[in-house]
């Protein structure tokens, strides 16, 4: 695996791959790899000739007072994981390499899908994400780009952006990967104390309870949201920021549940702000639940094909 730090060096790699007829896959990340990141790299490895992973803690997607300085980093460990997972090129630019003229005066804003959910508490976050993802796609060139369904709103926003702007990238959504006890994997789980870590799977538990209620026939979004609020209200020190039920594609808030629905939560537990979701497909009385996959012995089970 090659580690490259400059835009020019990454372009040379991807241009050469395409000139040889190869397909390029990009996995954008902020590093501190876990099995969720690894599953995206594996998906990219299966589909492409050249797999690029970017690792960049993007300052413009952090708000004032957020955890930019504290965000966990382990470049050497990440390089070992990426190499062992079959990545060809790891792109680790500095802030100056990505923003040589200082904070960008050109930004990308996706309207409506960024209203509410994480956009409510983090009003500048998604513009930071969409702008840096646009830059990464421009630097890498035509490619497939892999995103996890853990960051559900981000995936919906990036999909919409690539469609609206005709960006030459196919966005591939990948399953949400969980620890064995159900906690959604996140680099920010490193902030949890042992006591907080023990209670954190309750976020997933509350989402499964929501799914059970819908399976049992509940179709009012407000009733399902109340159930999640009550359950997490009893789970100190989980401090729920939001629970929302939205149409799974365009993220339109729902009152009555039908079709594909995402139930999404964000909560603070100590220093960590964690997010999680389940997707329900409702057709009459039938309800399918996509709660992602749990790791088994450190490995992510492959979806049945
Ligand atoms: P991050 O490094 O946290 O910005 O995440 C980089 C990419 O990995 C994003 O597309 C995330 O959605 C994805 N990702 C992070 N955690 C998980 C997870 N537990 N399961 C699946 N994908 C994930």
PDB file of C-alpha atoms and ligand atoms in Angstrom:
ATOM      1  CA  UNK A   1       0.000   0.000   0.000  1.00  0.00           C
ATOM      2  CA  UNK A   2       1.201   3.509  -0.847  1.00  0.00           C
ATOM      3  CA  UNK A   3       0.548   6.378   1.546  1.00  0.00           C
ATOM      4  CA  UNK A   4       0.249   9.691  -0.325  1.00  0.00           C
ATOM      5  CA  UNK A   5      -0.132  13.115   1.226  1.00  0.00           C
ATOM      6  CA  UNK A   6      -0.630  15.390  -1.770  1.00  0.00           C
ATOM      7  CA  UNK A   7      -3.437  15.982  -4.222  1.00  0.00           C
ATOM      8  CA  UNK A   8      -0.968  15.671  -7.109  1.00  0.00           C
ATOM      9  CA  UNK A   9       0.299  12.280  -5.918  1.00  0.00           C
ATOM     10  CA  UNK A  10      -3.230  10.915  -5.501  1.00  0.00           C
ATOM     11  CA  UNK A  11      -4.259  12.193  -8.956  1.00  0.00           C
ATOM     12  CA  UNK A  12      -1.212  10.492 -10.491  1.00  0.00           C
ATOM     13  CA  UNK A  13      -2.324   7.188  -8.920  1.00  0.00           C
ATOM     14  CA  UNK A  14      -5.963   7.386 -10.027  1.00  0.00           C
ATOM     15  CA  UNK A  15      -5.133   8.742 -13.525  1.00  0.00           C
ATOM     16  CA  UNK A  16      -2.750   5.832 -14.072  1.00  0.00           C
ATOM     17  CA  UNK A  17      -5.345   3.298 -12.906  1.00  0.00           C
ATOM     18  CA  UNK A  18      -8.011   4.713 -15.220  1.00  0.00           C
ATOM     19  CA  UNK A  19      -5.561   4.950 -18.152  1.00  0.00           C
ATOM     20  CA  UNK A  20      -5.003   1.204 -17.712  1.00  0.00           C
ATOM     21  CA  UNK A  21      -8.789   0.646 -17.843  1.00  0.00           C
ATOM     22  CA  UNK A  22      -9.120   0.207 -14.091  1.00  0.00           C
ATOM     23  CA  UNK A  23     -12.059   1.151 -11.856  1.00  0.00           C
ATOM     24  CA  UNK A  24     -11.343   3.344  -8.861  1.00  0.00           C
ATOM     25  CA  UNK A  25     -13.107   2.997  -5.501  1.00  0.00           C
ATOM     26  CA  UNK A  26     -12.895   5.710  -2.820  1.00  0.00           C
ATOM     27  CA  UNK A  27     -13.634   5.314   0.897  1.00  0.00           C
ATOM     28  CA  UNK A  28     -13.693   8.754   2.567  1.00  0.00           C
ATOM     29  CA  UNK A  29     -13.023   8.614   6.325  1.00  0.00           C
ATOM     30  CA  UNK A  30     -11.717  10.588   9.275  1.00  0.00           C
ATOM     31  CA  UNK A  31      -9.470   7.669  10.333  1.00  0.00           C
ATOM     32  CA  UNK A  32      -9.179   5.778  13.639  1.00  0.00           C
ATOM     33  CA  UNK A  33     -10.360   2.673  11.840  1.00  0.00           C
ATOM     34  CA  UNK A  34     -12.758   0.082  13.226  1.00  0.00           C
ATOM     35  CA  UNK A  35     -14.670  -2.779  11.622  1.00  0.00           C
ATOM     36  CA  UNK A  36     -17.232  -0.339  10.172  1.00  0.00           C
ATOM     37  CA  UNK A  37     -14.502   1.366   8.142  1.00  0.00           C
ATOM     38  CA  UNK A  38     -13.013  -2.027   7.257  1.00  0.00           C
ATOM     39  CA  UNK A  39     -16.328  -3.211   5.831  1.00  0.00           C
ATOM     40  CA  UNK A  40     -16.366  -0.201   3.459  1.00  0.00           C
ATOM     41  CA  UNK A  41     -12.796  -0.992   2.358  1.00  0.00           C
ATOM     42  CA  UNK A  42     -13.783  -4.615   1.737  1.00  0.00           C
ATOM     43  CA  UNK A  43     -16.789  -3.557  -0.332  1.00  0.00           C
ATOM     44  CA  UNK A  44     -14.548  -1.239  -2.366  1.00  0.00           C
ATOM     45  CA  UNK A  45     -11.962  -4.002  -2.779  1.00  0.00           C
ATOM     46  CA  UNK A  46     -14.597  -6.369  -4.190  1.00  0.00           C
ATOM     47  CA  UNK A  47     -15.791  -3.872  -6.852  1.00  0.00           C
ATOM     48  CA  UNK A  48     -12.693  -1.983  -8.008  1.00  0.00           C
ATOM     49  CA  UNK A  49      -9.169  -2.279  -9.369  1.00  0.00           C
ATOM     50  CA  UNK A  50      -7.676   0.588  -7.349  1.00  0.00           C
ATOM     51  CA  UNK A  51      -8.948   1.154  -3.803  1.00  0.00           C
ATOM     52  CA  UNK A  52      -8.257   4.544  -2.240  1.00  0.00           C
ATOM     53  CA  UNK A  53      -9.005   5.331   1.411  1.00  0.00           C
ATOM     54  CA  UNK A  54      -8.810   8.934   2.496  1.00  0.00           C
ATOM     55  CA  UNK A  55      -8.182   9.762   6.132  1.00  0.00           C
ATOM     56  CA  UNK A  56      -8.723  13.419   6.903  1.00  0.00           C
ATOM     57  CA  UNK A  57     -10.166  14.966  10.054  1.00  0.00           C
ATOM     58  CA  UNK A  58     -11.933  17.763   8.236  1.00  0.00           C
ATOM     59  CA  UNK A  59     -12.016  20.917  10.389  1.00  0.00           C
ATOM     60  CA  UNK A  60     -14.848  22.555   8.442  1.00  0.00           C
ATOM     61  CA  UNK A  61     -17.378  19.926   9.517  1.00  0.00           C
ATOM     62  CA  UNK A  62     -16.777  20.583  13.231  1.00  0.00           C
ATOM     63  CA  UNK A  63     -18.648  23.424  14.921  1.00  0.00           C
ATOM     64  CA  UNK A  64     -17.169  25.750  17.554  1.00  0.00           C
ATOM     65  CA  UNK A  65     -16.756  23.879  20.834  1.00  0.00           C
ATOM     66  CA  UNK A  66     -16.949  20.441  19.176  1.00  0.00           C
ATOM     67  CA  UNK A  67     -14.295  17.719  19.452  1.00  0.00           C
ATOM     68  CA  UNK A  68     -11.959  18.624  16.534  1.00  0.00           C
ATOM     69  CA  UNK A  69      -8.825  18.789  18.712  1.00  0.00           C
ATOM     70  CA  UNK A  70      -9.739  15.701  20.745  1.00  0.00           C
ATOM     71  CA  UNK A  71     -10.853  13.561  17.782  1.00  0.00           C
ATOM     72  CA  UNK A  72      -8.956  10.237  18.118  1.00  0.00           C
ATOM     73  CA  UNK A  73      -6.111   9.668  15.641  1.00  0.00           C
ATOM     74  CA  UNK A  74      -3.796   6.722  14.946  1.00  0.00           C
ATOM     75  CA  UNK A  75      -2.167   7.123  11.513  1.00  0.00           C
ATOM     76  CA  UNK A  76       0.271   4.202  11.890  1.00  0.00           C
ATOM     77  CA  UNK A  77      -2.403   1.803  13.151  1.00  0.00           C
ATOM     78  CA  UNK A  78      -4.746   2.925  10.379  1.00  0.00           C
ATOM     79  CA  UNK A  79      -2.100   2.290   7.720  1.00  0.00           C
ATOM     80  CA  UNK A  80      -1.652  -1.267   9.049  1.00  0.00           C
ATOM     81  CA  UNK A  81      -5.425  -1.922   8.987  1.00  0.00           C
ATOM     82  CA  UNK A  82      -5.880  -0.445   5.510  1.00  0.00           C
ATOM     83  CA  UNK A  83      -2.932  -2.392   4.113  1.00  0.00           C
ATOM     84  CA  UNK A  84      -4.180  -5.658   5.650  1.00  0.00           C
ATOM     85  CA  UNK A  85      -7.641  -4.998   4.179  1.00  0.00           C
ATOM     86  CA  UNK A  86      -6.264  -4.752   0.644  1.00  0.00           C
ATOM     87  CA  UNK A  87      -6.292  -0.965   0.190  1.00  0.00           C
ATOM     88  CA  UNK A  88      -3.933   0.223  -2.569  1.00  0.00           C
ATOM     89  CA  UNK A  89      -3.548   3.881  -1.675  1.00  0.00           C
ATOM     90  CA  UNK A  90      -4.142   5.746   1.585  1.00  0.00           C
ATOM     91  CA  UNK A  91      -4.565   9.512   1.155  1.00  0.00           C
ATOM     92  CA  UNK A  92      -3.611  11.442   4.302  1.00  0.00           C
ATOM     93  CA  UNK A  93      -3.550  15.126   3.361  1.00  0.00           C
ATOM     94  CA  UNK A  94      -2.762  17.924   5.800  1.00  0.00           C
ATOM     95  CA  UNK A  95      -5.274  20.722   6.383  1.00  0.00           C
ATOM     96  CA  UNK A  96      -2.997  23.018   4.323  1.00  0.00           C
ATOM     97  CA  UNK A  97      -3.005  20.527   1.431  1.00  0.00           C
ATOM     98  CA  UNK A  98      -6.802  20.365   1.399  1.00  0.00           C
ATOM     99  CA  UNK A  99      -7.383  24.089   2.030  1.00  0.00           C
ATOM    100  CA  UNK A 100      -4.262  25.849   0.655  1.00  0.00           C
ATOM    101  CA  UNK A 101      -6.100  29.178   0.371  1.00  0.00           C
ATOM    102  CA  UNK A 102      -7.526  28.959   3.885  1.00  0.00           C
ATOM    103  CA  UNK A 103     -11.177  28.240   4.660  1.00  0.00           C
ATOM    104  CA  UNK A 104     -12.979  27.686   1.347  1.00  0.00           C
ATOM    105  CA  UNK A 105     -15.039  30.547  -0.082  1.00  0.00           C
ATOM    106  CA  UNK A 106     -16.852  28.028  -2.275  1.00  0.00           C
ATOM    107  CA  UNK A 107     -19.073  25.598  -0.422  1.00  0.00           C
ATOM    108  CA  UNK A 108     -21.726  23.051  -1.325  1.00  0.00           C
ATOM    109  CA  UNK A 109     -25.063  23.226   0.476  1.00  0.00           C
ATOM    110  CA  UNK A 110     -27.793  20.591   0.174  1.00  0.00           C
ATOM    111  CA  UNK A 111     -31.085  22.097   1.284  1.00  0.00           C
ATOM    112  CA  UNK A 112     -33.947  20.402   3.164  1.00  0.00           C
ATOM    113  CA  UNK A 113     -32.207  17.047   3.720  1.00  0.00           C
ATOM    114  CA  UNK A 114     -29.823  18.856   6.059  1.00  0.00           C
ATOM    115  CA  UNK A 115     -32.643  20.463   8.061  1.00  0.00           C
ATOM    116  CA  UNK A 116     -33.287  18.765  11.375  1.00  0.00           C
ATOM    117  CA  UNK A 117     -31.830  15.536  12.697  1.00  0.00           C
ATOM    118  CA  UNK A 118     -28.049  16.124  13.036  1.00  0.00           C
ATOM    119  CA  UNK A 119     -28.387  19.421  11.136  1.00  0.00           C
ATOM    120  CA  UNK A 120     -30.364  20.912  14.034  1.00  0.00           C
ATOM    121  CA  UNK A 121     -27.628  20.629  16.668  1.00  0.00           C
ATOM    122  CA  UNK A 122     -24.790  20.929  14.123  1.00  0.00           C
ATOM    123  CA  UNK A 123     -25.923  23.707  11.754  1.00  0.00           C
ATOM    124  CA  UNK A 124     -22.600  24.004   9.851  1.00  0.00           C
ATOM    125  CA  UNK A 125     -21.751  20.309   9.828  1.00  0.00           C
ATOM    126  CA  UNK A 126     -23.260  19.142   6.549  1.00  0.00           C
ATOM    127  CA  UNK A 127     -21.871  22.034   4.486  1.00  0.00           C
ATOM    128  CA  UNK A 128     -18.448  20.976   5.758  1.00  0.00           C
ATOM    129  CA  UNK A 129     -19.142  17.359   4.788  1.00  0.00           C
ATOM    130  CA  UNK A 130     -20.601  18.059   1.334  1.00  0.00           C
ATOM    131  CA  UNK A 131     -17.806  20.487   0.486  1.00  0.00           C
ATOM    132  CA  UNK A 132     -15.009  18.128   1.516  1.00  0.00           C
ATOM    133  CA  UNK A 133     -16.677  15.127  -0.178  1.00  0.00           C
ATOM    134  CA  UNK A 134     -17.018  17.163  -3.392  1.00  0.00           C
ATOM    135  CA  UNK A 135     -13.314  18.012  -3.155  1.00  0.00           C
ATOM    136  CA  UNK A 136     -12.353  14.376  -2.517  1.00  0.00           C
ATOM    137  CA  UNK A 137     -14.444  13.217  -5.485  1.00  0.00           C
ATOM    138  CA  UNK A 138     -12.863  15.891  -7.713  1.00  0.00           C
ATOM    139  CA  UNK A 139      -9.369  14.948  -6.574  1.00  0.00           C
ATOM    140  CA  UNK A 140      -9.935  11.206  -6.993  1.00  0.00           C
ATOM    141  CA  UNK A 141     -11.806  11.487 -10.296  1.00  0.00           C
ATOM    142  CA  UNK A 142     -14.597   9.242 -11.564  1.00  0.00           C
ATOM    143  CA  UNK A 143     -15.125   6.530  -9.040  1.00  0.00           C
ATOM    144  CA  UNK A 144     -17.430   4.569  -6.819  1.00  0.00           C
ATOM    145  CA  UNK A 145     -17.552   6.109  -3.374  1.00  0.00           C
ATOM    146  CA  UNK A 146     -18.481   4.073  -0.281  1.00  0.00           C
ATOM    147  CA  UNK A 147     -20.403   5.430   2.697  1.00  0.00           C
ATOM    148  CA  UNK A 148     -21.823   3.693   5.774  1.00  0.00           C
ATOM    149  CA  UNK A 149     -25.497   3.682   6.719  1.00  0.00           C
ATOM    150  CA  UNK A 150     -24.434   4.455  10.297  1.00  0.00           C
ATOM    151  CA  UNK A 151     -24.302   8.111   9.227  1.00  0.00           C
ATOM    152  CA  UNK A 152     -27.710   7.810   7.607  1.00  0.00           C
ATOM    153  CA  UNK A 153     -28.424  11.483   6.999  1.00  0.00           C
ATOM    154  CA  UNK A 154     -24.914  11.992   5.589  1.00  0.00           C
ATOM    155  CA  UNK A 155     -25.452   9.160   3.089  1.00  0.00           C
ATOM    156  CA  UNK A 156     -28.793  10.614   1.953  1.00  0.00           C
ATOM    157  CA  UNK A 157     -27.269  14.095   1.616  1.00  0.00           C
ATOM    158  CA  UNK A 158     -24.239  12.869  -0.352  1.00  0.00           C
ATOM    159  CA  UNK A 159     -26.430  10.787  -2.672  1.00  0.00           C
ATOM    160  CA  UNK A 160     -28.638  13.770  -3.382  1.00  0.00           C
ATOM    161  CA  UNK A 161     -25.614  16.025  -3.952  1.00  0.00           C
ATOM    162  CA  UNK A 162     -23.945  13.714  -6.483  1.00  0.00           C
ATOM    163  CA  UNK A 163     -27.242  13.464  -8.375  1.00  0.00           C
ATOM    164  CA  UNK A 164     -27.995  17.198  -8.289  1.00  0.00           C
ATOM    165  CA  UNK A 165     -24.470  18.142  -9.430  1.00  0.00           C
ATOM    166  CA  UNK A 166     -23.921  15.234 -11.865  1.00  0.00           C
ATOM    167  CA  UNK A 167     -20.735  14.364 -10.015  1.00  0.00           C
ATOM    168  CA  UNK A 168     -18.999  11.459 -11.764  1.00  0.00           C
ATOM    169  CA  UNK A 169     -19.265   9.115  -8.798  1.00  0.00           C
ATOM    170  CA  UNK A 170     -21.580   6.266  -7.897  1.00  0.00           C
ATOM    171  CA  UNK A 171     -22.459   6.400  -4.216  1.00  0.00           C
ATOM    172  CA  UNK A 172     -22.587   2.964  -2.593  1.00  0.00           C
ATOM    173  CA  UNK A 173     -24.340   2.680   0.795  1.00  0.00           C
ATOM    174  CA  UNK A 174     -22.950  -0.042   3.082  1.00  0.00           C
ATOM    175  CA  UNK A 175     -24.503  -1.787   6.133  1.00  0.00           C
ATOM    176  CA  UNK A 176     -24.236  -0.315   9.611  1.00  0.00           C
ATOM    177  CA  UNK A 177     -21.702  -2.378  11.570  1.00  0.00           C
ATOM    178  CA  UNK A 178     -22.247  -2.997  15.285  1.00  0.00           C
ATOM    179  CA  UNK A 179     -20.253  -4.337  18.185  1.00  0.00           C
ATOM    180  CA  UNK A 180     -21.320  -7.760  19.464  1.00  0.00           C
ATOM    181  CA  UNK A 181     -23.602  -6.149  22.040  1.00  0.00           C
ATOM    182  CA  UNK A 182     -25.329  -3.979  19.434  1.00  0.00           C
ATOM    183  CA  UNK A 183     -23.543  -0.638  19.930  1.00  0.00           C
ATOM    184  CA  UNK A 184     -22.978   1.012  16.538  1.00  0.00           C
ATOM    185  CA  UNK A 185     -19.240   1.172  15.892  1.00  0.00           C
ATOM    186  CA  UNK A 186     -17.861   4.701  15.972  1.00  0.00           C
ATOM    187  CA  UNK A 187     -14.458   6.288  16.454  1.00  0.00           C
ATOM    188  CA  UNK A 188     -16.163   8.376  19.160  1.00  0.00           C
ATOM    189  CA  UNK A 189     -16.903   5.253  21.248  1.00  0.00           C
ATOM    190  CA  UNK A 190     -13.302   5.733  22.437  1.00  0.00           C
ATOM    191  CA  UNK A 191     -14.560   8.652  24.569  1.00  0.00           C
ATOM    192  CA  UNK A 192     -16.813   6.390  26.690  1.00  0.00           C
ATOM    193  CA  UNK A 193     -15.854   5.404  30.244  1.00  0.00           C
ATOM    194  CA  UNK A 194     -16.477   1.719  31.084  1.00  0.00           C
ATOM    195  CA  UNK A 195     -19.749   2.657  32.820  1.00  0.00           C
ATOM    196  CA  UNK A 196     -20.924   4.721  29.848  1.00  0.00           C
ATOM    197  CA  UNK A 197     -19.853   1.983  27.435  1.00  0.00           C
ATOM    198  CA  UNK A 198     -21.959  -0.528  29.390  1.00  0.00           C
ATOM    199  CA  UNK A 199     -25.153   1.518  28.966  1.00  0.00           C
ATOM    200  CA  UNK A 200     -24.487   2.716  25.380  1.00  0.00           C
ATOM    201  CA  UNK A 201     -26.070  -0.359  23.648  1.00  0.00           C
ATOM    202  CA  UNK A 202     -29.402   0.894  25.052  1.00  0.00           C
ATOM    203  CA  UNK A 203     -29.507   3.244  22.038  1.00  0.00           C
ATOM    204  CA  UNK A 204     -29.757   0.197  19.808  1.00  0.00           C
ATOM    205  CA  UNK A 205     -32.119  -1.491  22.280  1.00  0.00           C
ATOM    206  CA  UNK A 206     -34.513   1.467  22.074  1.00  0.00           C
ATOM    207  CA  UNK A 207     -34.451   1.341  18.266  1.00  0.00           C
ATOM    208  CA  UNK A 208     -35.216  -2.387  18.326  1.00  0.00           C
ATOM    209  CA  UNK A 209     -38.125  -1.674  20.692  1.00  0.00           C
ATOM    210  CA  UNK A 210     -39.363   0.912  18.187  1.00  0.00           C
ATOM    211  CA  UNK A 211     -39.116  -1.674  15.408  1.00  0.00           C
ATOM    212  CA  UNK A 212     -41.038  -4.186  17.570  1.00  0.00           C
ATOM    213  CA  UNK A 213     -43.825  -1.652  18.140  1.00  0.00           C
ATOM    214  CA  UNK A 214     -44.148  -1.097  14.386  1.00  0.00           C
ATOM    215  CA  UNK A 215     -44.091  -4.853  13.816  1.00  0.00           C
ATOM    216  CA  UNK A 216     -46.927  -5.121  16.329  1.00  0.00           C
ATOM    217  CA  UNK A 217     -48.982  -2.664  14.275  1.00  0.00           C
ATOM    218  CA  UNK A 218     -48.126   0.845  15.543  1.00  0.00           C
ATOM    219  CA  UNK A 219     -48.194   3.293  12.627  1.00  0.00           C
ATOM    220  CA  UNK A 220     -48.140   6.668  14.399  1.00  0.00           C
ATOM    221  CA  UNK A 221     -44.658   8.196  14.279  1.00  0.00           C
ATOM    222  CA  UNK A 222     -45.278  10.236  17.458  1.00  0.00           C
ATOM    223  CA  UNK A 223     -46.171   7.110  19.460  1.00  0.00           C
ATOM    224  CA  UNK A 224     -42.996   5.333  18.326  1.00  0.00           C
ATOM    225  CA  UNK A 225     -40.872   8.407  19.109  1.00  0.00           C
ATOM    226  CA  UNK A 226     -42.448   8.597  22.605  1.00  0.00           C
ATOM    227  CA  UNK A 227     -41.580   4.984  23.225  1.00  0.00           C
ATOM    228  CA  UNK A 228     -37.919   5.617  22.349  1.00  0.00           C
ATOM    229  CA  UNK A 229     -37.866   8.786  24.503  1.00  0.00           C
ATOM    230  CA  UNK A 230     -39.356   6.967  27.510  1.00  0.00           C
ATOM    231  CA  UNK A 231     -36.968   4.062  27.239  1.00  0.00           C
ATOM    232  CA  UNK A 232     -33.884   6.262  26.907  1.00  0.00           C
ATOM    233  CA  UNK A 233     -35.180   8.672  29.558  1.00  0.00           C
ATOM    234  CA  UNK A 234     -34.778   5.797  32.019  1.00  0.00           C
ATOM    235  CA  UNK A 235     -31.259   4.999  30.797  1.00  0.00           C
ATOM    236  CA  UNK A 236     -29.031   7.489  32.620  1.00  0.00           C
ATOM    237  CA  UNK A 237     -26.482   8.855  31.609  1.00  0.00           C
ATOM    238  CA  UNK A 238     -27.877   8.770  28.056  1.00  0.00           C
ATOM    239  CA  UNK A 239     -28.974  12.280  27.131  1.00  0.00           C
ATOM    240  CA  UNK A 240     -31.184  11.967  24.038  1.00  0.00           C
ATOM    241  CA  UNK A 241     -30.740  14.795  21.505  1.00  0.00           C
ATOM    242  CA  UNK A 242     -33.360  13.662  19.012  1.00  0.00           C
ATOM    243  CA  UNK A 243     -35.449  10.756  17.855  1.00  0.00           C
ATOM    244  CA  UNK A 244     -36.927  11.218  14.404  1.00  0.00           C
ATOM    245  CA  UNK A 245     -38.954   9.081  12.010  1.00  0.00           C
ATOM    246  CA  UNK A 246     -38.495  10.063   8.411  1.00  0.00           C
ATOM    247  CA  UNK A 247     -39.001   8.811   4.915  1.00  0.00           C
ATOM    248  CA  UNK A 248     -35.825   6.808   4.222  1.00  0.00           C
ATOM    249  CA  UNK A 249     -34.866   8.441   0.874  1.00  0.00           C
ATOM    250  CA  UNK A 250     -35.686  12.143   1.027  1.00  0.00           C
ATOM    251  CA  UNK A 251     -35.814  12.330   4.837  1.00  0.00           C
ATOM    252  CA  UNK A 252     -39.245  13.960   4.881  1.00  0.00           C
ATOM    253  CA  UNK A 253     -40.668  13.916   8.456  1.00  0.00           C
ATOM    254  CA  UNK A 254     -43.562  11.439   8.769  1.00  0.00           C
ATOM    255  CA  UNK A 255     -46.702  11.352  10.883  1.00  0.00           C
ATOM    256  CA  UNK A 256     -48.071   8.074   9.550  1.00  0.00           C
ATOM    257  CA  UNK A 257     -45.594   5.259   8.949  1.00  0.00           C
ATOM    258  CA  UNK A 258     -45.618   3.540   5.553  1.00  0.00           C
ATOM    259  CA  UNK A 259     -43.072   2.457   2.960  1.00  0.00           C
ATOM    260  CA  UNK A 260     -39.378   2.811   3.806  1.00  0.00           C
ATOM    261  CA  UNK A 261     -38.856   4.622   7.106  1.00  0.00           C
ATOM    262  CA  UNK A 262     -35.703   5.485   9.030  1.00  0.00           C
ATOM    263  CA  UNK A 263     -35.866   5.741  12.807  1.00  0.00           C
ATOM    264  CA  UNK A 264     -32.820   7.790  13.803  1.00  0.00           C
ATOM    265  CA  UNK A 265     -31.450   8.891  17.176  1.00  0.00           C
ATOM    266  CA  UNK A 266     -28.598  11.039  18.439  1.00  0.00           C
ATOM    267  CA  UNK A 267     -27.574  11.152  22.081  1.00  0.00           C
ATOM    268  CA  UNK A 268     -24.842  12.415  24.301  1.00  0.00           C
ATOM    269  CA  UNK A 269     -23.216   9.989  26.692  1.00  0.00           C
ATOM    270  CA  UNK A 270     -20.524  11.815  28.655  1.00  0.00           C
ATOM    271  CA  UNK A 271     -18.124  13.368  26.111  1.00  0.00           C
ATOM    272  CA  UNK A 272     -19.443  11.285  23.205  1.00  0.00           C
ATOM    273  CA  UNK A 273     -22.187  12.315  20.817  1.00  0.00           C
ATOM    274  CA  UNK A 274     -23.426   9.075  19.265  1.00  0.00           C
ATOM    275  CA  UNK A 275     -25.911   8.382  16.458  1.00  0.00           C
ATOM    276  CA  UNK A 276     -27.775   5.236  15.462  1.00  0.00           C
ATOM    277  CA  UNK A 277     -30.697   4.159  13.280  1.00  0.00           C
ATOM    278  CA  UNK A 278     -32.818   1.326  11.945  1.00  0.00           C
ATOM    279  CA  UNK A 279     -34.625   1.227   8.617  1.00  0.00           C
ATOM    280  CA  UNK A 280     -38.125  -0.279   8.460  1.00  0.00           C
ATOM    281  CA  UNK A 281     -39.790  -1.356   5.243  1.00  0.00           C
ATOM    282  CA  UNK A 282     -43.538  -1.382   5.838  1.00  0.00           C
ATOM    283  CA  UNK A 283     -45.866  -2.997   3.336  1.00  0.00           C
ATOM    284  CA  UNK A 284     -49.335  -3.442   4.853  1.00  0.00           C
ATOM    285  CA  UNK A 285     -48.895  -5.644   7.914  1.00  0.00           C
ATOM    286  CA  UNK A 286     -45.453  -6.835   6.852  1.00  0.00           C
ATOM    287  CA  UNK A 287     -42.473  -5.011   8.404  1.00  0.00           C
ATOM    288  CA  UNK A 288     -38.863  -5.700   7.459  1.00  0.00           C
ATOM    289  CA  UNK A 289     -36.184  -4.388   9.810  1.00  0.00           C
ATOM    290  CA  UNK A 290     -32.667  -3.440   8.671  1.00  0.00           C
ATOM    291  CA  UNK A 291     -30.666  -2.943  11.841  1.00  0.00           C
ATOM    292  CA  UNK A 292     -27.271  -3.547  10.214  1.00  0.00           C
ATOM    293  CA  UNK A 293     -24.841  -6.344  11.093  1.00  0.00           C
ATOM    294  CA  UNK A 294     -22.958  -7.327  14.256  1.00  0.00           C
ATOM    295  CA  UNK A 295     -19.300  -8.310  14.174  1.00  0.00           C
ATOM    296  CA  UNK A 296     -18.487 -11.905  14.987  1.00  0.00           C
ATOM    297  CA  UNK A 297     -14.947 -12.524  16.302  1.00  0.00           C
ATOM    298  CA  UNK A 298     -13.891  -9.118  14.996  1.00  0.00           C
ATOM    299  CA  UNK A 299     -15.173  -9.914  11.487  1.00  0.00           C
ATOM    300  CA  UNK A 300     -18.085  -8.349   9.642  1.00  0.00           C
ATOM    301  CA  UNK A 301     -20.438 -11.042   8.302  1.00  0.00           C
ATOM    302  CA  UNK A 302     -20.969 -10.729   4.554  1.00  0.00           C
ATOM    303  CA  UNK A 303     -24.531 -10.212   3.401  1.00  0.00           C
ATOM    304  CA  UNK A 304     -26.051 -13.340   1.853  1.00  0.00           C
ATOM    305  CA  UNK A 305     -25.894 -13.063  -1.924  1.00  0.00           C
TER     306      UNK A 305
HETATM  307  P1  LIG B   1     -15.926   8.524   9.867  1.00  0.00           P
HETATM  308  O1  LIG B   1     -14.483   8.154   9.838  1.00  0.00           O
HETATM  309  O2  LIG B   1     -16.592   8.267  11.192  1.00  0.00           O
HETATM  310  O3  LIG B   1     -16.208   9.888   9.286  1.00  0.00           O
HETATM  311  O4  LIG B   1     -16.662   7.511   8.885  1.00  0.00           O
HETATM  312  C1  LIG B   1     -16.179   7.274   7.584  1.00  0.00           C
HETATM  313  C2  LIG B   1     -17.171   6.387   6.870  1.00  0.00           C
HETATM  314  O5  LIG B   1     -17.321   5.175   7.599  1.00  0.00           O
HETATM  315  C3  LIG B   1     -18.570   7.019   6.751  1.00  0.00           C
HETATM  316  O6  LIG B   1     -19.125   6.695   5.480  1.00  0.00           O
HETATM  317  C4  LIG B   1     -19.323   6.321   7.857  1.00  0.00           C
HETATM  318  O7  LIG B   1     -20.709   6.217   7.617  1.00  0.00           O
HETATM  319  C5  LIG B   1     -18.678   4.955   7.840  1.00  0.00           C
HETATM  320  N1  LIG B   1     -18.893   4.309   9.134  1.00  0.00           N
HETATM  321  C6  LIG B   1     -18.528   4.776  10.356  1.00  0.00           C
HETATM  322  N2  LIG B   1     -18.959   3.942  11.315  1.00  0.00           N
HETATM  323  C7  LIG B   1     -19.625   2.932  10.687  1.00  0.00           C
HETATM  324  C8  LIG B   1     -20.311   1.763  11.121  1.00  0.00           C
HETATM  325  N3  LIG B   1     -20.416   1.448  12.403  1.00  0.00           N
HETATM  326  N4  LIG B   1     -20.866   0.966  10.189  1.00  0.00           N
HETATM  327  C9  LIG B   1     -20.785   1.275   8.871  1.00  0.00           C
HETATM  328  N5  LIG B   1     -20.146   2.351   8.394  1.00  0.00           N
HETATM  329  C10 LIG B   1     -19.579   3.176   9.282  1.00  0.00           C
END
